[in-house]
Amino acid sequence: MLNLPENPSGMDFIAAVQAHYVARPVETWQAWYNDPSPCFLMRPENIHARTFWMMLEALDSDVGAESQRIVRLRDVTEKMSIYQDIRRFHDTITHKLRTPVSLLATSVSLINSQLERLSAEEIRELMQTAAKGAERLVWQVRDVLTYIDAPLSIHLGKPVAVGEIPAMIEELAKKFNIQDINVFLQKDLAKARITLTPDALELTLSEALENTKKFHPQHSPKVDVSVNQPEPGTILIRINDDGVTLSAEQLSWAWLPYFQGEKAFTGELPGMGLGFPLMATLVWGAGGSLRLGNRSDGPGVVVEMKIPTVSTGQTEESPHSGDF
């Protein structure tokens, strides 16, 4: 996995990892020598291969007078892919199929229950509505099937323009019934593009906003979103709410909810069910970084996503992306 020589004695483990992988979360990896907490090692996706994920776990032990660190590397690519596929499919079904199914079912139900009382004109109007719903359902199912058949399409495709973020957040706020939300976009960034596709960015923002609603004590969060450029080549999306303050344990395991039902080899049972890994895998897969922390000025959580921008020559849609 690390392409080590036959005799790796004396090699620096950190250097060996960084030669082939990107480690996430960044904060965990930077402190790994002193605190070997679990983290991910990722080889980013390209046109030839999908993203490759490994789980890095370690256990310090004393053998006589010497201290040793036992390291375990696990290929978790399939598990990460399955988790993402489930979440994408659920989100797609909810978003795409609810309206056409409702149109079709409501119209047919009215015709069936009120047939003797309806005029010919009313029946014709209801049938037209049902037909529109059925036609839309056919197209949406086709889109869903295309979505499933193109597992890399969430990563490949035309990078999203930063100027699309406010409208995307507005739609998601309506979806989750978040009434109090403010969005600030640095004006000169509207035409900049980031390495996430629109689908990937929408899923990422959806996870973040859904959590602000889900974990707020009254389910009525006040959400502030800011989009700016802290340094050339990087866009920072910052989302904070006024909900709960997370414990150190919750912050630590928020990265690993997918492994909630799987004991680590130390015997612990990680995972706090915060719905964070989909955001992490999408942002990390795009070459970005993600930070989760508590607000310093009161209760609430802060999510920061740093995502690379792309140059003009990189904004063309990949020929390998799915056709939606």
mmCIF file of C-alpha atoms in Angstrom:
data_model
loop_
_atom_site.group_PDB
_atom_site.id
_atom_site.type_symbol
_atom_site.label_atom_id
_atom_site.label_comp_id
_atom_site.label_asym_id
_atom_site.label_seq_id
_atom_site.Cartn_x
_atom_site.Cartn_y
_atom_site.Cartn_z
ATOM 1 C CA MET A 1 0.000 0.000 0.000
ATOM 2 C CA LEU A 2 2.887 2.371 0.756
ATOM 3 C CA ASN A 3 5.297 0.912 -1.838
ATOM 4 C CA LEU A 4 7.948 0.372 0.820
ATOM 5 C CA PRO A 5 11.296 -1.251 -0.015
ATOM 6 C CA GLU A 6 12.045 -4.779 1.138
ATOM 7 C CA ASN A 7 13.928 -3.413 4.134
ATOM 8 C CA PRO A 8 12.068 -0.282 5.302
ATOM 9 C CA SER A 9 14.041 -0.053 8.553
ATOM 10 C CA GLY A 10 15.005 3.536 9.312
ATOM 11 C CA MET A 11 12.451 5.083 6.945
ATOM 12 C CA ASP A 12 10.351 7.971 8.177
ATOM 13 C CA PHE A 13 6.727 6.776 8.295
ATOM 14 C CA ILE A 14 5.266 10.258 7.773
ATOM 15 C CA ALA A 15 7.402 10.821 4.680
ATOM 16 C CA ALA A 16 6.467 7.389 3.303
ATOM 17 C CA VAL A 17 2.767 8.161 3.681
ATOM 18 C CA GLN A 18 2.960 11.663 2.222
ATOM 19 C CA ALA A 19 4.798 10.370 -0.835
ATOM 20 C CA HIS A 20 1.634 8.616 -2.000
ATOM 21 C CA TYR A 21 -1.346 9.849 0.028
ATOM 22 C CA VAL A 22 -3.113 12.887 1.421
ATOM 23 C CA ALA A 23 -3.940 12.525 5.115
ATOM 24 C CA ARG A 24 -7.192 13.838 6.577
ATOM 25 C CA PRO A 25 -8.203 15.421 8.906
ATOM 26 C CA VAL A 26 -5.175 17.706 8.636
ATOM 27 C CA GLU A 27 -5.153 18.538 12.358
ATOM 28 C CA THR A 28 -5.108 14.864 13.352
ATOM 29 C CA TRP A 29 -2.298 14.081 10.943
ATOM 30 C CA GLN A 30 -0.151 17.025 12.071
ATOM 31 C CA ALA A 31 -0.323 15.757 15.655
ATOM 32 C CA TRP A 32 -0.020 12.072 14.751
ATOM 33 C CA TYR A 33 3.502 11.540 16.114
ATOM 34 C CA ASN A 34 2.371 12.630 19.574
ATOM 35 C CA ASP A 35 -1.270 11.500 19.421
ATOM 36 C CA PRO A 36 -1.922 8.608 16.997
ATOM 37 C CA SER A 37 -5.664 9.141 16.590
ATOM 38 C CA PRO A 38 -7.403 7.367 13.681
ATOM 39 C CA CYS A 39 -7.348 9.211 10.370
ATOM 40 C CA PHE A 40 -7.854 8.643 6.662
ATOM 41 C CA LEU A 41 -5.200 8.311 3.968
ATOM 42 C CA MET A 42 -6.528 9.215 0.544
ATOM 43 C CA ARG A 43 -5.189 8.987 -2.991
ATOM 44 C CA PRO A 44 -7.333 11.487 -4.947
ATOM 45 C CA GLU A 45 -9.442 10.437 -7.894
ATOM 46 C CA ASN A 46 -8.298 10.973 -11.473
ATOM 47 C CA ILE A 47 -9.550 10.018 -14.924
ATOM 48 C CA HIS A 48 -7.886 6.610 -14.616
ATOM 49 C CA ALA A 49 -8.892 5.573 -11.095
ATOM 50 C CA ARG A 50 -11.385 6.446 -8.401
ATOM 51 C CA THR A 51 -10.433 7.800 -4.998
ATOM 52 C CA PHE A 52 -8.587 5.230 -2.882
ATOM 53 C CA TRP A 53 -9.194 5.333 0.885
ATOM 54 C CA MET A 54 -7.288 3.755 3.749
ATOM 55 C CA MET A 55 -7.981 3.903 7.461
ATOM 56 C CA LEU A 56 -4.867 4.475 9.579
ATOM 57 C CA GLU A 57 -5.049 3.278 13.169
ATOM 58 C CA ALA A 58 -2.256 2.962 15.692
ATOM 59 C CA LEU A 59 -1.675 1.705 19.203
ATOM 60 C CA ASP A 60 1.279 2.647 21.410
ATOM 61 C CA SER A 61 2.668 -0.076 23.660
ATOM 62 C CA ASP A 62 5.684 -0.570 25.872
ATOM 63 C CA VAL A 63 7.790 -3.682 25.367
ATOM 64 C CA GLY A 64 10.367 -3.771 28.107
ATOM 65 C CA ALA A 65 12.256 -0.492 28.115
ATOM 66 C CA GLU A 66 11.244 0.341 24.549
ATOM 67 C CA SER A 67 8.117 2.071 23.304
ATOM 68 C CA GLN A 68 6.591 0.730 20.116
ATOM 69 C CA ARG A 69 3.730 1.801 17.894
ATOM 70 C CA ILE A 70 1.631 -0.822 16.155
ATOM 71 C CA VAL A 71 0.159 0.558 12.938
ATOM 72 C CA ARG A 72 -2.752 -0.892 10.993
ATOM 73 C CA LEU A 73 -3.756 0.174 7.482
ATOM 74 C CA ARG A 74 -7.142 -0.896 6.123
ATOM 75 C CA ASP A 75 -8.501 -0.448 2.620
ATOM 76 C CA VAL A 76 -11.929 1.150 3.204
ATOM 77 C CA THR A 77 -12.522 2.317 -0.378
ATOM 78 C CA GLU A 78 -15.550 0.091 -0.944
ATOM 79 C CA LYS A 79 -17.145 1.061 2.362
ATOM 80 C CA MET A 80 -16.667 4.768 1.701
ATOM 81 C CA SER A 81 -18.062 4.371 -1.825
ATOM 82 C CA ILE A 82 -21.095 2.407 -0.619
ATOM 83 C CA TYR A 83 -21.822 4.997 2.058
ATOM 84 C CA GLN A 84 -21.648 7.831 -0.465
ATOM 85 C CA ASP A 85 -23.801 5.937 -2.966
ATOM 86 C CA ILE A 86 -26.506 5.310 -0.344
ATOM 87 C CA ARG A 87 -26.598 8.957 0.688
ATOM 88 C CA ARG A 88 -26.608 10.177 -2.922
ATOM 89 C CA PHE A 89 -29.360 7.765 -3.902
ATOM 90 C CA HIS A 90 -31.505 8.748 -0.901
ATOM 91 C CA ASP A 91 -31.036 12.444 -1.621
ATOM 92 C CA THR A 92 -31.769 11.973 -5.316
ATOM 93 C CA ILE A 93 -34.918 9.932 -4.703
ATOM 94 C CA THR A 94 -36.248 12.463 -2.200
ATOM 95 C CA HIS A 95 -35.480 15.456 -4.391
ATOM 96 C CA LYS A 96 -36.400 14.153 -7.830
ATOM 97 C CA LEU A 97 -39.329 11.788 -7.328
ATOM 98 C CA ARG A 98 -41.522 13.403 -4.668
ATOM 99 C CA THR A 99 -43.214 16.000 -6.900
ATOM 100 C CA PRO A 100 -44.035 13.832 -9.955
ATOM 101 C CA VAL A 101 -45.270 10.966 -7.766
ATOM 102 C CA SER A 102 -47.486 13.395 -5.859
ATOM 103 C CA LEU A 103 -48.942 14.849 -9.074
ATOM 104 C CA LEU A 104 -49.661 11.410 -10.491
ATOM 105 C CA ALA A 105 -51.075 9.865 -7.314
ATOM 106 C CA THR A 106 -53.255 12.840 -6.361
ATOM 107 C CA SER A 107 -54.820 13.199 -9.810
ATOM 108 C CA VAL A 108 -55.540 9.485 -10.205
ATOM 109 C CA SER A 109 -56.943 9.289 -6.667
ATOM 110 C CA LEU A 110 -59.332 12.188 -7.302
ATOM 111 C CA ILE A 111 -60.542 10.651 -10.548
ATOM 112 C CA ASN A 112 -61.047 7.276 -8.884
ATOM 113 C CA SER A 113 -62.955 8.632 -5.870
ATOM 114 C CA GLN A 114 -64.955 11.380 -7.568
ATOM 115 C CA LEU A 115 -65.513 9.918 -11.036
ATOM 116 C CA GLU A 116 -69.324 10.096 -10.939
ATOM 117 C CA ARG A 117 -69.317 13.716 -9.738
ATOM 118 C CA LEU A 118 -66.688 15.118 -12.090
ATOM 119 C CA SER A 119 -67.512 16.743 -15.404
ATOM 120 C CA ALA A 120 -65.757 15.707 -18.594
ATOM 121 C CA GLU A 121 -63.685 18.907 -18.489
ATOM 122 C CA GLU A 122 -62.574 18.268 -14.906
ATOM 123 C CA ILE A 123 -61.633 14.666 -15.735
ATOM 124 C CA ARG A 124 -59.634 15.887 -18.748
ATOM 125 C CA GLU A 125 -57.742 18.423 -16.608
ATOM 126 C CA LEU A 126 -56.943 15.814 -13.966
ATOM 127 C CA MET A 127 -55.794 13.348 -16.617
ATOM 128 C CA GLN A 128 -53.524 16.003 -18.122
ATOM 129 C CA THR A 129 -52.023 16.646 -14.690
ATOM 130 C CA ALA A 130 -51.542 12.910 -14.147
ATOM 131 C CA ALA A 131 -49.937 12.565 -17.574
ATOM 132 C CA LYS A 132 -47.523 15.401 -16.806
ATOM 133 C CA GLY A 133 -46.648 13.736 -13.520
ATOM 134 C CA ALA A 134 -46.094 10.376 -15.225
ATOM 135 C CA GLU A 135 -43.949 11.919 -17.954
ATOM 136 C CA ARG A 136 -41.877 13.803 -15.406
ATOM 137 C CA LEU A 137 -41.537 10.638 -13.322
ATOM 138 C CA VAL A 138 -40.175 8.734 -16.330
ATOM 139 C CA TRP A 139 -37.547 11.394 -16.941
ATOM 140 C CA GLN A 140 -36.604 11.579 -13.287
ATOM 141 C CA VAL A 141 -36.253 7.802 -12.980
ATOM 142 C CA ARG A 142 -34.020 7.861 -16.039
ATOM 143 C CA ASP A 143 -31.900 10.534 -14.369
ATOM 144 C CA VAL A 144 -31.680 8.453 -11.188
ATOM 145 C CA LEU A 145 -30.570 5.388 -13.148
ATOM 146 C CA THR A 146 -27.979 7.465 -14.975
ATOM 147 C CA TYR A 147 -26.826 8.780 -11.622
ATOM 148 C CA ILE A 148 -26.374 5.258 -10.272
ATOM 149 C CA ASP A 149 -24.614 4.048 -13.415
ATOM 150 C CA ALA A 150 -22.074 6.883 -13.260
ATOM 151 C CA PRO A 151 -20.475 6.620 -9.792
ATOM 152 C CA LEU A 152 -17.664 9.015 -10.695
ATOM 153 C CA SER A 153 -19.955 11.726 -12.039
ATOM 154 C CA ILE A 154 -20.250 13.388 -8.657
ATOM 155 C CA HIS A 155 -16.529 14.227 -8.898
ATOM 156 C CA LEU A 156 -16.017 14.655 -12.616
ATOM 157 C CA GLY A 157 -17.683 17.393 -14.592
ATOM 158 C CA LYS A 158 -17.702 21.160 -14.861
ATOM 159 C CA PRO A 159 -16.458 22.930 -11.708
ATOM 160 C CA VAL A 160 -19.123 25.001 -9.995
ATOM 161 C CA ALA A 161 -19.033 28.807 -10.011
ATOM 162 C CA VAL A 162 -18.801 30.422 -6.584
ATOM 163 C CA GLY A 163 -21.593 32.799 -7.600
ATOM 164 C CA GLU A 164 -24.027 29.864 -7.608
ATOM 165 C CA ILE A 165 -23.549 29.197 -3.894
ATOM 166 C CA PRO A 166 -26.102 31.730 -2.494
ATOM 167 C CA ALA A 167 -28.948 30.381 -4.665
ATOM 168 C CA MET A 168 -27.989 26.816 -3.777
ATOM 169 C CA ILE A 169 -28.066 27.645 -0.069
ATOM 170 C CA GLU A 170 -31.422 29.411 -0.442
ATOM 171 C CA GLU A 171 -32.960 26.294 -2.006
ATOM 172 C CA LEU A 172 -31.521 24.046 0.688
ATOM 173 C CA ALA A 173 -32.774 26.382 3.418
ATOM 174 C CA LYS A 174 -36.280 26.008 1.983
ATOM 175 C CA LYS A 175 -35.851 22.241 1.811
ATOM 176 C CA PHE A 176 -34.935 22.010 5.509
ATOM 177 C CA ASN A 177 -37.263 24.843 6.566
ATOM 178 C CA ILE A 178 -34.455 26.985 7.981
ATOM 179 C CA GLN A 179 -36.017 30.406 8.465
ATOM 180 C CA ASP A 180 -33.098 32.455 9.827
ATOM 181 C CA ILE A 181 -30.139 32.207 7.472
ATOM 182 C CA ASN A 182 -27.735 34.860 6.190
ATOM 183 C CA VAL A 183 -25.287 34.452 3.316
ATOM 184 C CA PHE A 184 -22.292 36.684 2.625
ATOM 185 C CA LEU A 185 -20.379 36.327 -0.648
ATOM 186 C CA GLN A 186 -17.228 38.304 -1.358
ATOM 187 C CA LYS A 187 -18.255 40.274 -4.461
ATOM 188 C CA ASP A 188 -15.198 39.673 -6.616
ATOM 189 C CA LEU A 189 -15.507 35.882 -6.278
ATOM 190 C CA ALA A 190 -18.750 35.314 -8.208
ATOM 191 C CA LYS A 191 -17.006 34.145 -11.393
ATOM 192 C CA ALA A 192 -14.375 32.025 -9.671
ATOM 193 C CA ARG A 193 -14.778 28.258 -9.929
ATOM 194 C CA ILE A 194 -13.876 25.595 -7.401
ATOM 195 C CA THR A 195 -12.886 21.961 -7.823
ATOM 196 C CA LEU A 196 -16.282 20.613 -6.701
ATOM 197 C CA THR A 197 -19.036 19.937 -9.230
ATOM 198 C CA PRO A 198 -22.510 21.421 -8.588
ATOM 199 C CA ASP A 199 -23.798 18.007 -7.457
ATOM 200 C CA ALA A 200 -20.920 17.499 -5.037
ATOM 201 C CA LEU A 201 -21.203 21.015 -3.613
ATOM 202 C CA GLU A 202 -24.969 20.678 -3.166
ATOM 203 C CA LEU A 203 -24.543 17.409 -1.265
ATOM 204 C CA THR A 204 -21.846 18.961 0.913
ATOM 205 C CA LEU A 205 -23.911 22.044 1.769
ATOM 206 C CA SER A 206 -26.994 19.869 2.255
ATOM 207 C CA GLU A 207 -25.214 17.800 4.914
ATOM 208 C CA ALA A 208 -24.009 20.913 6.724
ATOM 209 C CA LEU A 209 -27.372 22.703 6.732
ATOM 210 C CA GLU A 210 -29.330 19.574 7.639
ATOM 211 C CA ASN A 211 -27.102 19.157 10.694
ATOM 212 C CA THR A 212 -27.759 22.743 11.839
ATOM 213 C CA LYS A 213 -31.468 21.915 11.886
ATOM 214 C CA LYS A 214 -31.217 18.362 13.206
ATOM 215 C CA PHE A 215 -28.989 19.101 16.191
ATOM 216 C CA HIS A 216 -30.422 22.462 17.242
ATOM 217 C CA PRO A 217 -32.251 22.188 20.611
ATOM 218 C CA GLN A 218 -35.399 23.813 19.178
ATOM 219 C CA HIS A 219 -34.739 22.790 15.539
ATOM 220 C CA SER A 220 -34.776 26.486 14.600
ATOM 221 C CA PRO A 221 -31.151 27.490 14.074
ATOM 222 C CA LYS A 222 -29.771 30.881 13.175
ATOM 223 C CA VAL A 223 -27.275 30.122 10.426
ATOM 224 C CA ASP A 224 -24.571 32.383 9.002
ATOM 225 C CA VAL A 225 -22.724 31.432 5.823
ATOM 226 C CA SER A 226 -19.745 33.351 4.487
ATOM 227 C CA VAL A 227 -17.786 32.745 1.292
ATOM 228 C CA ASN A 228 -14.447 34.489 0.854
ATOM 229 C CA GLN A 229 -10.895 34.016 -0.353
ATOM 230 C CA PRO A 230 -8.412 33.870 2.537
ATOM 231 C CA GLU A 231 -5.504 33.240 0.174
ATOM 232 C CA PRO A 232 -4.946 32.980 -3.592
ATOM 233 C CA GLY A 233 -6.204 29.726 -5.050
ATOM 234 C CA THR A 234 -8.502 28.847 -2.144
ATOM 235 C CA ILE A 235 -12.157 29.558 -1.359
ATOM 236 C CA LEU A 236 -13.329 29.344 2.257
ATOM 237 C CA ILE A 237 -16.969 28.460 2.954
ATOM 238 C CA ARG A 238 -17.761 29.010 6.626
ATOM 239 C CA ILE A 239 -21.064 27.853 8.161
ATOM 240 C CA ASN A 240 -21.916 28.479 11.799
ATOM 241 C CA ASP A 241 -25.091 28.024 13.846
ATOM 242 C CA ASP A 242 -26.324 28.772 17.363
ATOM 243 C CA GLY A 243 -27.098 25.199 18.364
ATOM 244 C CA VAL A 244 -25.184 22.954 20.730
ATOM 245 C CA THR A 245 -21.566 22.890 21.858
ATOM 246 C CA LEU A 246 -19.948 19.555 21.040
ATOM 247 C CA SER A 247 -17.762 17.632 23.450
ATOM 248 C CA ALA A 248 -14.148 16.813 22.627
ATOM 249 C CA GLU A 249 -15.188 13.196 21.997
ATOM 250 C CA GLN A 250 -17.931 14.228 19.579
ATOM 251 C CA LEU A 251 -15.545 16.487 17.680
ATOM 252 C CA SER A 252 -12.990 13.698 17.509
ATOM 253 C CA TRP A 253 -15.356 11.006 16.208
ATOM 254 C CA ALA A 254 -17.513 13.235 14.034
ATOM 255 C CA TRP A 255 -15.210 12.364 11.159
ATOM 256 C CA LEU A 256 -15.954 8.655 11.467
ATOM 257 C CA PRO A 257 -19.716 8.095 11.766
ATOM 258 C CA TYR A 258 -19.637 5.568 8.956
ATOM 259 C CA PHE A 259 -17.719 3.246 11.294
ATOM 260 C CA GLN A 260 -20.255 3.666 14.077
ATOM 261 C CA GLY A 261 -21.111 -0.030 14.192
ATOM 262 C CA GLU A 262 -17.582 -1.294 13.724
ATOM 263 C CA LYS A 263 -15.226 -1.605 16.668
ATOM 264 C CA ALA A 264 -11.732 -0.314 16.249
ATOM 265 C CA PHE A 265 -8.997 -2.848 16.861
ATOM 266 C CA THR A 266 -8.484 -1.247 20.291
ATOM 267 C CA GLY A 267 -11.996 -2.407 21.234
ATOM 268 C CA GLU A 268 -13.612 1.032 21.167
ATOM 269 C CA LEU A 269 -16.849 1.749 19.342
ATOM 270 C CA PRO A 270 -16.452 5.061 17.492
ATOM 271 C CA GLY A 271 -19.042 7.143 15.692
ATOM 272 C CA MET A 272 -21.368 9.847 16.982
ATOM 273 C CA GLY A 273 -23.867 9.811 14.099
ATOM 274 C CA LEU A 274 -23.223 13.396 13.006
ATOM 275 C CA GLY A 275 -23.488 12.725 9.275
ATOM 276 C CA PHE A 276 -20.076 14.277 8.613
ATOM 277 C CA PRO A 277 -18.166 11.750 6.458
ATOM 278 C CA LEU A 278 -19.948 12.480 3.187
ATOM 279 C CA MET A 279 -18.888 16.125 3.450
ATOM 280 C CA ALA A 280 -15.360 15.061 4.301
ATOM 281 C CA THR A 281 -14.963 12.593 1.453
ATOM 282 C CA LEU A 282 -16.310 15.043 -1.135
ATOM 283 C CA VAL A 283 -14.209 17.981 0.054
ATOM 284 C CA TRP A 284 -11.066 15.905 0.524
ATOM 285 C CA GLY A 285 -11.613 14.242 -2.842
ATOM 286 C CA ALA A 286 -11.621 17.708 -4.433
ATOM 287 C CA GLY A 287 -8.267 18.511 -2.842
ATOM 288 C CA GLY A 288 -9.737 20.646 -0.072
ATOM 289 C CA SER A 289 -9.773 20.548 3.701
ATOM 290 C CA LEU A 290 -12.529 20.519 6.293
ATOM 291 C CA ARG A 291 -12.640 21.716 9.893
ATOM 292 C CA LEU A 292 -15.313 21.184 12.529
ATOM 293 C CA GLY A 293 -15.224 23.092 15.801
ATOM 294 C CA ASN A 294 -17.223 24.914 18.442
ATOM 295 C CA ARG A 295 -17.969 28.624 18.299
ATOM 296 C CA SER A 296 -15.831 30.733 20.607
ATOM 297 C CA ASP A 297 -18.511 33.387 21.217
ATOM 298 C CA GLY A 298 -21.350 31.132 22.389
ATOM 299 C CA PRO A 299 -23.083 27.804 21.778
ATOM 300 C CA GLY A 300 -23.000 26.439 18.275
ATOM 301 C CA VAL A 301 -20.801 24.711 15.730
ATOM 302 C CA VAL A 302 -18.545 26.061 12.985
ATOM 303 C CA VAL A 303 -17.855 24.159 9.761
ATOM 304 C CA GLU A 304 -15.093 25.478 7.518
ATOM 305 C CA MET A 305 -14.452 24.137 4.034
ATOM 306 C CA LYS A 306 -11.363 25.242 2.138
ATOM 307 C CA ILE A 307 -11.702 24.307 -1.518
ATOM 308 C CA PRO A 308 -9.165 24.972 -4.295
ATOM 309 C CA THR A 309 -10.083 27.181 -7.225
ATOM 310 C CA VAL A 310 -9.451 26.089 -10.795
ATOM 311 C CA SER A 311 -7.821 27.983 -13.624
ATOM 312 C CA THR A 312 -9.735 28.920 -16.771
ATOM 313 C CA GLY A 313 -8.208 26.057 -18.713
ATOM 314 C CA GLN A 314 -9.521 23.498 -16.223
ATOM 315 C CA THR A 315 -13.187 24.486 -16.314
ATOM 316 C CA GLU A 316 -14.230 22.398 -19.292
ATOM 317 C CA GLU A 317 -16.402 19.433 -18.426
ATOM 318 C CA SER A 318 -14.640 16.104 -18.453
ATOM 319 C CA PRO A 319 -15.687 13.715 -21.257
ATOM 320 C CA HIS A 320 -15.858 10.975 -18.609
ATOM 321 C CA SER A 321 -18.590 12.630 -16.590
ATOM 322 C CA GLY A 322 -22.151 11.368 -16.491
ATOM 323 C CA ASP A 323 -24.763 12.744 -18.898
ATOM 324 C CA PHE A 324 -27.550 14.232 -16.786
#
